[in-house]
Amino acid sequence: MKRYELIAPCHFGMEAVLKREIIDLGYDVTEVTDGRVIFLGDAEALCRGNIFLRTAERILLKVGTFHAETFEELFQGTKALPWEEYIPVDGKFWVAKAGSVKSKLFSPSDIQSIMKKAMVERLKGIYHTSWFREEGNSYPIRVFLLKDEVTVGLDTTGESLHKRGYRKLTAKAPIAENLAAALILLTPWNGDRILVDPFCGSGTIPIEAAMMAANIAPGMKRRFTAMDWKEIVPEQTWQDAFEEARELVHPVSDTDIQGYDIDEKMIAIARENARLAGVDHMIHFQRRDVAELSHPKKYGFLITNPPYGERLEEKASLPALYKTLGERFALLDTWSLYVITSYEQTEKDIGRKADKNRKIYNGMLKTYYYQFMGPKPPGRK
């Protein structure tokens, strides 16, 4: 089977987590750059990457790279790529997104327009036609320019991989599912440990944890753009990958995963999302103020995405909120606390310096992942 270079974008700061996931799937990582991990694989890898990777944003099939400092070089470089190997004569193709960092070419709309013209020019000669109906399957293209080096990829995913299909209802500022998964994977938590999210909102962190505990692949219940690319990925390859995902699920009922929120409406939304994800029986959601945070057991994990104060009405309440979180955490003397936030007084108000602190971009917002480590349980190395 033909091998490809596959590009997996991710949240800035989560590259190491995604790299580990790809290696655990059995593929060779060739390059790690800011916000992207590149690995080698065949059509099966393309399918499994989309279905199994929890922290990636999408899987791009790399078409090629070239240097371009002018629009003429961009046109010629794009035209030189072997588009006919991927796009049939009736294919619908367009540059869905263009990004540019430290490059002379920086206008996304101009980059998109010129590349489309170059692709048409190439395929006109190959297919001996002057006009493309574009009534067939979709072949969206994504391009990224870094220091005048152009990387071009076909988007095999479609809707971002963070859209697992279970979150029909959301909170005001929901955390993306792939970022929630990455936050959990940055901790030592596993399915036989306690996990509590005291600001659970629409339930994303507890739901992602429950899916990990039951080994439910994040892409198991959705479609991908490349499922229509029969000339690149045989239908049987997709079927085999989905069958593998179904076989790997192991039902779990004795987990201790909990989600609290002060808003009763959010708790109802979280329960419905958990039901759609097939893990509602694994999570206990409850309306509870952070001031009431407690748990009778030891050695648990608090993993949470509290309010950041991005909305003006929240700012005044943040010091008291984080102070209360710190006080309740202090009473859970053997627990660990993991907090993602852009609030700059987090450590001061929680009342303790974090053992680790990791910068992560939540979209365009710079946040920090504060990690307050508790002791390891007896008997665990």
mmCIF file of C-alpha atoms in Angstrom, residues 80-340:
data_model
loop_
_atom_site.group_PDB
_atom_site.id
_atom_site.type_symbol
_atom_site.label_atom_id
_atom_site.label_comp_id
_atom_site.label_asym_id
_atom_site.label_seq_id
_atom_site.Cartn_x
_atom_site.Cartn_y
_atom_site.Cartn_z
ATOM 1 C CA ALA A 80 4.129 21.515 -10.250
ATOM 2 C CA LEU A 81 2.437 19.342 -7.609
ATOM 3 C CA PRO A 82 0.863 16.035 -8.811
ATOM 4 C CA TRP A 83 -2.781 16.976 -8.215
ATOM 5 C CA GLU A 84 -4.038 14.333 -10.642
ATOM 6 C CA GLU A 85 -2.865 11.639 -8.232
ATOM 7 C CA TYR A 86 -5.522 12.796 -5.763
ATOM 8 C CA ILE A 87 -8.272 14.787 -7.502
ATOM 9 C CA PRO A 88 -10.459 13.151 -10.198
ATOM 10 C CA VAL A 89 -11.850 15.088 -13.153
ATOM 11 C CA ASP A 90 -15.207 15.711 -11.417
ATOM 12 C CA GLY A 91 -13.686 16.486 -7.992
ATOM 13 C CA LYS A 92 -14.664 19.640 -6.102
ATOM 14 C CA PHE A 93 -11.415 21.276 -4.934
ATOM 15 C CA TRP A 94 -10.570 24.535 -3.210
ATOM 16 C CA VAL A 95 -8.052 25.973 -0.725
ATOM 17 C CA ALA A 96 -10.114 25.870 2.452
ATOM 18 C CA LYS A 97 -7.546 27.605 4.631
ATOM 19 C CA ALA A 98 -4.215 29.389 4.209
ATOM 20 C CA GLY A 99 -1.928 30.364 7.077
ATOM 21 C CA SER A 100 1.270 32.409 6.924
ATOM 22 C CA VAL A 101 3.982 33.032 9.525
ATOM 23 C CA LYS A 102 7.149 35.057 8.911
ATOM 24 C CA SER A 103 6.630 34.833 5.132
ATOM 25 C CA LYS A 104 6.612 37.462 2.385
ATOM 26 C CA LEU A 105 3.247 36.176 1.180
ATOM 27 C CA PHE A 106 0.711 36.756 3.920
ATOM 28 C CA SER A 107 -2.726 37.481 2.412
ATOM 29 C CA PRO A 108 -4.844 34.328 2.892
ATOM 30 C CA SER A 109 -7.384 35.277 0.213
ATOM 31 C CA ASP A 110 -4.681 35.991 -2.406
ATOM 32 C CA ILE A 111 -2.847 32.750 -1.546
ATOM 33 C CA GLN A 112 -6.095 30.781 -1.869
ATOM 34 C CA SER A 113 -7.045 32.375 -5.182
ATOM 35 C CA ILE A 114 -3.655 31.931 -6.838
ATOM 36 C CA MET A 115 -3.286 28.328 -5.718
ATOM 37 C CA LYS A 116 -6.752 27.442 -7.031
ATOM 38 C CA LYS A 117 -5.844 28.937 -10.435
ATOM 39 C CA ALA A 118 -2.591 26.967 -10.482
ATOM 40 C CA MET A 119 -4.390 23.714 -9.670
ATOM 41 C CA VAL A 120 -6.935 24.338 -12.432
ATOM 42 C CA GLU A 121 -4.127 25.069 -14.890
ATOM 43 C CA ARG A 122 -2.371 21.804 -14.029
ATOM 44 C CA LEU A 123 -5.501 19.655 -14.206
ATOM 45 C CA LYS A 124 -6.712 21.260 -17.459
ATOM 46 C CA GLY A 125 -3.625 19.841 -19.163
ATOM 47 C CA ILE A 126 -3.949 16.445 -17.516
ATOM 48 C CA TYR A 127 -7.693 15.942 -18.143
ATOM 49 C CA HIS A 128 -7.786 17.811 -21.486
ATOM 50 C CA THR A 129 -10.652 20.048 -20.493
ATOM 51 C CA SER A 130 -11.066 23.810 -20.187
ATOM 52 C CA TRP A 131 -13.787 23.685 -17.531
ATOM 53 C CA PHE A 132 -14.361 21.628 -14.392
ATOM 54 C CA ARG A 133 -17.927 20.942 -13.301
ATOM 55 C CA GLU A 134 -16.766 20.102 -9.733
ATOM 56 C CA GLU A 135 -19.875 18.049 -9.028
ATOM 57 C CA GLY A 136 -18.110 15.082 -7.441
ATOM 58 C CA ASN A 137 -16.535 14.474 -4.033
ATOM 59 C CA SER A 138 -14.881 17.244 -2.023
ATOM 60 C CA TYR A 139 -11.103 17.691 -1.841
ATOM 61 C CA PRO A 140 -10.415 20.618 0.507
ATOM 62 C CA ILE A 141 -6.796 21.812 0.606
ATOM 63 C CA ARG A 142 -4.960 23.488 3.467
ATOM 64 C CA VAL A 143 -1.723 25.395 3.012
ATOM 65 C CA PHE A 144 0.743 26.781 5.534
ATOM 66 C CA LEU A 145 3.624 29.171 4.819
ATOM 67 C CA LEU A 146 6.482 29.359 7.323
ATOM 68 C CA LYS A 147 9.526 31.484 6.451
ATOM 69 C CA ASP A 148 8.565 31.270 2.755
ATOM 70 C CA GLU A 149 8.369 27.458 2.802
ATOM 71 C CA VAL A 150 4.965 26.322 1.540
ATOM 72 C CA THR A 151 3.437 23.087 2.860
ATOM 73 C CA VAL A 152 0.334 21.823 1.047
ATOM 74 C CA GLY A 153 -1.992 19.146 2.352
ATOM 75 C CA LEU A 154 -5.328 17.556 1.451
ATOM 76 C CA ASP A 155 -7.742 17.674 4.375
ATOM 77 C CA THR A 156 -8.862 14.088 4.956
ATOM 78 C CA THR A 157 -10.955 14.981 8.012
ATOM 79 C CA GLY A 158 -13.508 17.655 7.201
ATOM 80 C CA GLU A 159 -15.038 18.978 10.399
ATOM 81 C CA SER A 160 -12.307 19.276 13.029
ATOM 82 C CA LEU A 161 -11.514 16.105 14.975
ATOM 83 C CA HIS A 162 -12.538 17.807 18.217
ATOM 84 C CA LYS A 163 -16.115 17.325 17.006
ATOM 85 C CA ARG A 164 -16.671 13.790 18.253
ATOM 86 C CA GLY A 165 -20.395 13.967 17.588
ATOM 87 C CA TYR A 166 -21.613 13.826 21.179
ATOM 88 C CA ARG A 167 -21.609 17.502 22.142
ATOM 89 C CA LYS A 168 -24.907 18.783 20.790
ATOM 90 C CA LEU A 169 -25.255 21.357 23.580
ATOM 91 C CA THR A 170 -22.500 23.556 24.997
ATOM 92 C CA ALA A 171 -21.627 26.041 27.694
ATOM 93 C CA LYS A 172 -20.778 29.709 27.020
ATOM 94 C CA ALA A 173 -17.040 29.037 26.743
ATOM 95 C CA PRO A 174 -16.637 25.288 26.201
ATOM 96 C CA ILE A 175 -13.229 23.651 26.079
ATOM 97 C CA ALA A 176 -12.553 21.761 22.834
ATOM 98 C CA GLU A 177 -12.793 17.997 23.169
ATOM 99 C CA ASN A 178 -9.268 17.356 21.846
ATOM 100 C CA LEU A 179 -7.803 19.920 24.253
ATOM 101 C CA ALA A 180 -9.706 18.350 27.158
ATOM 102 C CA ALA A 181 -8.302 14.955 26.175
ATOM 103 C CA ALA A 182 -4.779 16.377 26.004
ATOM 104 C CA LEU A 183 -5.105 17.895 29.484
ATOM 105 C CA ILE A 184 -6.086 14.508 30.891
ATOM 106 C CA LEU A 185 -3.241 12.754 29.043
ATOM 107 C CA LEU A 186 -0.777 15.203 30.654
ATOM 108 C CA THR A 187 -1.687 13.763 34.056
ATOM 109 C CA PRO A 188 -1.025 10.299 35.556
ATOM 110 C CA TRP A 189 -4.786 9.681 35.745
ATOM 111 C CA ASN A 190 -6.194 6.414 34.456
ATOM 112 C CA GLY A 191 -9.612 4.803 34.627
ATOM 113 C CA ASP A 192 -9.191 3.244 38.067
ATOM 114 C CA ARG A 193 -8.439 6.611 39.716
ATOM 115 C CA ILE A 194 -10.863 9.296 40.927
ATOM 116 C CA LEU A 195 -11.462 12.327 38.688
ATOM 117 C CA VAL A 196 -13.539 15.375 39.592
ATOM 118 C CA ASP A 197 -14.161 18.492 37.491
ATOM 119 C CA PRO A 198 -15.656 21.172 39.804
ATOM 120 C CA PHE A 199 -16.414 23.528 36.861
ATOM 121 C CA CYS A 200 -17.638 20.925 34.385
ATOM 122 C CA GLY A 201 -19.878 23.128 32.207
ATOM 123 C CA SER A 202 -21.205 20.946 29.385
ATOM 124 C CA GLY A 203 -19.214 17.979 30.711
ATOM 125 C CA THR A 204 -16.354 17.748 28.227
ATOM 126 C CA ILE A 205 -13.504 16.812 30.614
ATOM 127 C CA PRO A 206 -15.453 14.067 32.476
ATOM 128 C CA ILE A 207 -16.827 12.714 29.178
ATOM 129 C CA GLU A 208 -13.380 12.551 27.552
ATOM 130 C CA ALA A 209 -12.043 10.801 30.665
ATOM 131 C CA ALA A 210 -14.868 8.252 30.580
ATOM 132 C CA MET A 211 -14.231 7.580 26.885
ATOM 133 C CA MET A 212 -10.575 6.906 27.714
ATOM 134 C CA ALA A 213 -11.529 4.595 30.579
ATOM 135 C CA ALA A 214 -13.804 2.584 28.254
ATOM 136 C CA ASN A 215 -11.290 2.806 25.379
ATOM 137 C CA ILE A 216 -13.874 4.422 23.099
ATOM 138 C CA ALA A 217 -12.119 5.857 20.034
ATOM 139 C CA PRO A 218 -13.017 9.552 19.670
ATOM 140 C CA GLY A 219 -13.833 9.326 15.949
ATOM 141 C CA MET A 220 -15.860 6.143 16.125
ATOM 142 C CA LYS A 221 -19.267 7.777 15.591
ATOM 143 C CA ARG A 222 -18.582 10.292 12.824
ATOM 144 C CA ARG A 223 -17.748 10.614 9.140
ATOM 145 C CA PHE A 224 -14.620 11.962 7.456
ATOM 146 C CA THR A 225 -14.117 13.689 4.105
ATOM 147 C CA ALA A 226 -11.714 10.999 2.863
ATOM 148 C CA MET A 227 -14.372 8.303 3.249
ATOM 149 C CA ASP A 228 -15.509 9.387 -0.224
ATOM 150 C CA TRP A 229 -12.016 9.162 -1.749
ATOM 151 C CA LYS A 230 -12.312 5.580 -3.007
ATOM 152 C CA GLU A 231 -9.353 6.072 -5.396
ATOM 153 C CA ILE A 232 -7.063 6.914 -2.435
ATOM 154 C CA VAL A 233 -8.583 4.981 0.479
ATOM 155 C CA PRO A 234 -10.491 1.747 -0.261
ATOM 156 C CA GLU A 235 -13.858 1.509 1.500
ATOM 157 C CA GLN A 236 -12.753 -1.742 3.141
ATOM 158 C CA THR A 237 -9.856 0.051 4.826
ATOM 159 C CA TRP A 238 -12.298 2.383 6.557
ATOM 160 C CA GLN A 239 -14.545 -0.526 7.522
ATOM 161 C CA ASP A 240 -11.604 -2.414 9.026
ATOM 162 C CA ALA A 241 -10.518 0.638 11.059
ATOM 163 C CA PHE A 242 -14.026 1.222 12.428
ATOM 164 C CA GLU A 243 -14.337 -2.493 13.240
ATOM 165 C CA GLU A 244 -11.026 -2.351 15.119
ATOM 166 C CA ALA A 245 -12.347 0.609 17.134
ATOM 167 C CA ARG A 246 -15.556 -1.251 18.025
ATOM 168 C CA GLU A 247 -13.651 -4.354 19.113
ATOM 169 C CA LEU A 248 -11.345 -2.354 21.400
ATOM 170 C CA VAL A 249 -14.179 -0.852 23.464
ATOM 171 C CA HIS A 250 -14.396 -2.435 26.903
ATOM 172 C CA PRO A 251 -17.498 -1.574 28.966
ATOM 173 C CA VAL A 252 -16.741 -0.091 32.396
ATOM 174 C CA SER A 253 -19.233 0.594 35.169
ATOM 175 C CA ASP A 254 -17.163 1.085 38.327
ATOM 176 C CA THR A 255 -15.431 4.379 37.490
ATOM 177 C CA ASP A 256 -15.373 7.329 39.904
ATOM 178 C CA ILE A 257 -15.684 10.280 37.519
ATOM 179 C CA GLN A 258 -17.668 13.304 38.665
ATOM 180 C CA GLY A 259 -18.634 16.679 37.253
ATOM 181 C CA TYR A 260 -19.963 19.599 39.283
ATOM 182 C CA ASP A 261 -21.330 22.948 38.187
ATOM 183 C CA ILE A 262 -23.235 25.702 39.939
ATOM 184 C CA ASP A 263 -25.683 25.962 37.017
ATOM 185 C CA GLU A 264 -28.427 23.328 36.972
ATOM 186 C CA LYS A 265 -28.930 23.912 33.223
ATOM 187 C CA MET A 266 -25.296 23.042 32.574
ATOM 188 C CA ILE A 267 -25.670 19.806 34.530
ATOM 189 C CA ALA A 268 -28.655 18.840 32.369
ATOM 190 C CA ILE A 269 -26.627 19.602 29.227
ATOM 191 C CA ALA A 270 -23.639 17.586 30.530
ATOM 192 C CA ARG A 271 -25.857 14.571 31.257
ATOM 193 C CA GLU A 272 -27.338 14.689 27.751
ATOM 194 C CA ASN A 273 -23.887 14.975 26.146
ATOM 195 C CA ALA A 274 -22.640 12.022 28.221
ATOM 196 C CA ARG A 275 -25.655 9.993 27.093
ATOM 197 C CA LEU A 276 -24.899 10.771 23.446
ATOM 198 C CA ALA A 277 -21.282 9.718 24.025
ATOM 199 C CA GLY A 278 -22.439 6.423 25.549
ATOM 200 C CA VAL A 279 -20.766 7.070 28.917
ATOM 201 C CA ASP A 280 -23.598 8.514 31.032
ATOM 202 C CA HIS A 281 -23.519 5.448 33.281
ATOM 203 C CA MET A 282 -19.853 6.139 34.073
ATOM 204 C CA ILE A 283 -20.156 9.744 35.283
ATOM 205 C CA HIS A 284 -21.938 11.340 38.229
ATOM 206 C CA PHE A 285 -22.987 14.919 37.425
ATOM 207 C CA GLN A 286 -24.273 17.106 40.242
ATOM 208 C CA ARG A 287 -25.200 20.746 40.804
ATOM 209 C CA ARG A 288 -22.635 21.862 43.354
ATOM 210 C CA ASP A 289 -20.837 25.109 44.160
ATOM 211 C CA VAL A 290 -17.035 24.944 44.296
ATOM 212 C CA ALA A 291 -17.336 25.979 47.961
ATOM 213 C CA GLU A 292 -18.925 22.553 48.571
ATOM 214 C CA LEU A 293 -16.145 20.615 46.835
ATOM 215 C CA SER A 294 -15.234 17.515 48.833
ATOM 216 C CA HIS A 295 -14.652 13.792 48.411
ATOM 217 C CA PRO A 296 -14.330 11.020 51.017
ATOM 218 C CA LYS A 297 -11.615 9.113 49.146
ATOM 219 C CA LYS A 298 -7.916 9.877 48.787
ATOM 220 C CA TYR A 299 -5.480 10.262 45.879
ATOM 221 C CA GLY A 300 -7.934 11.756 43.419
ATOM 222 C CA PHE A 301 -7.524 14.240 40.571
ATOM 223 C CA LEU A 302 -9.141 17.620 40.075
ATOM 224 C CA ILE A 303 -8.879 18.483 36.363
ATOM 225 C CA THR A 304 -10.741 21.631 35.446
ATOM 226 C CA ASN A 305 -11.297 24.609 33.150
ATOM 227 C CA PRO A 306 -12.628 27.342 35.492
ATOM 228 C CA PRO A 307 -13.787 30.818 34.408
ATOM 229 C CA TYR A 308 -10.927 32.958 33.053
ATOM 230 C CA GLY A 309 -12.511 36.373 33.449
ATOM 231 C CA GLU A 310 -12.580 36.973 29.693
ATOM 232 C CA ARG A 311 -16.025 38.496 30.145
ATOM 233 C CA LEU A 312 -16.044 41.698 32.180
ATOM 234 C CA GLU A 313 -18.823 40.531 34.493
ATOM 235 C CA GLU A 314 -16.631 37.609 35.636
ATOM 236 C CA LYS A 315 -13.448 39.520 36.465
ATOM 237 C CA ALA A 316 -14.487 40.866 39.868
ATOM 238 C CA SER A 317 -15.441 37.404 41.140
ATOM 239 C CA LEU A 318 -12.248 35.592 40.074
ATOM 240 C CA PRO A 319 -10.045 36.189 43.173
ATOM 241 C CA ALA A 320 -12.701 34.770 45.499
ATOM 242 C CA LEU A 321 -13.430 31.890 43.123
ATOM 243 C CA TYR A 322 -9.794 30.762 42.838
ATOM 244 C CA LYS A 323 -9.230 31.326 46.573
ATOM 245 C CA THR A 324 -12.177 29.042 47.335
ATOM 246 C CA LEU A 325 -10.838 26.421 44.901
ATOM 247 C CA GLY A 326 -7.461 26.580 46.678
ATOM 248 C CA GLU A 327 -9.053 26.216 50.116
ATOM 249 C CA ARG A 328 -11.125 23.194 49.087
ATOM 250 C CA PHE A 329 -8.124 21.629 47.354
ATOM 251 C CA ALA A 330 -6.038 22.076 50.528
ATOM 252 C CA LEU A 331 -8.580 19.945 52.418
ATOM 253 C CA LEU A 332 -8.131 17.150 49.861
ATOM 254 C CA ASP A 333 -4.635 16.626 51.202
ATOM 255 C CA THR A 334 -3.594 13.679 48.991
ATOM 256 C CA TRP A 335 -5.144 14.963 45.768
ATOM 257 C CA SER A 336 -3.668 16.561 42.647
ATOM 258 C CA LEU A 337 -5.057 19.686 40.974
ATOM 259 C CA TYR A 338 -4.740 20.554 37.265
ATOM 260 C CA VAL A 339 -6.118 23.929 36.120
ATOM 261 C CA ILE A 340 -6.112 25.474 32.638
#
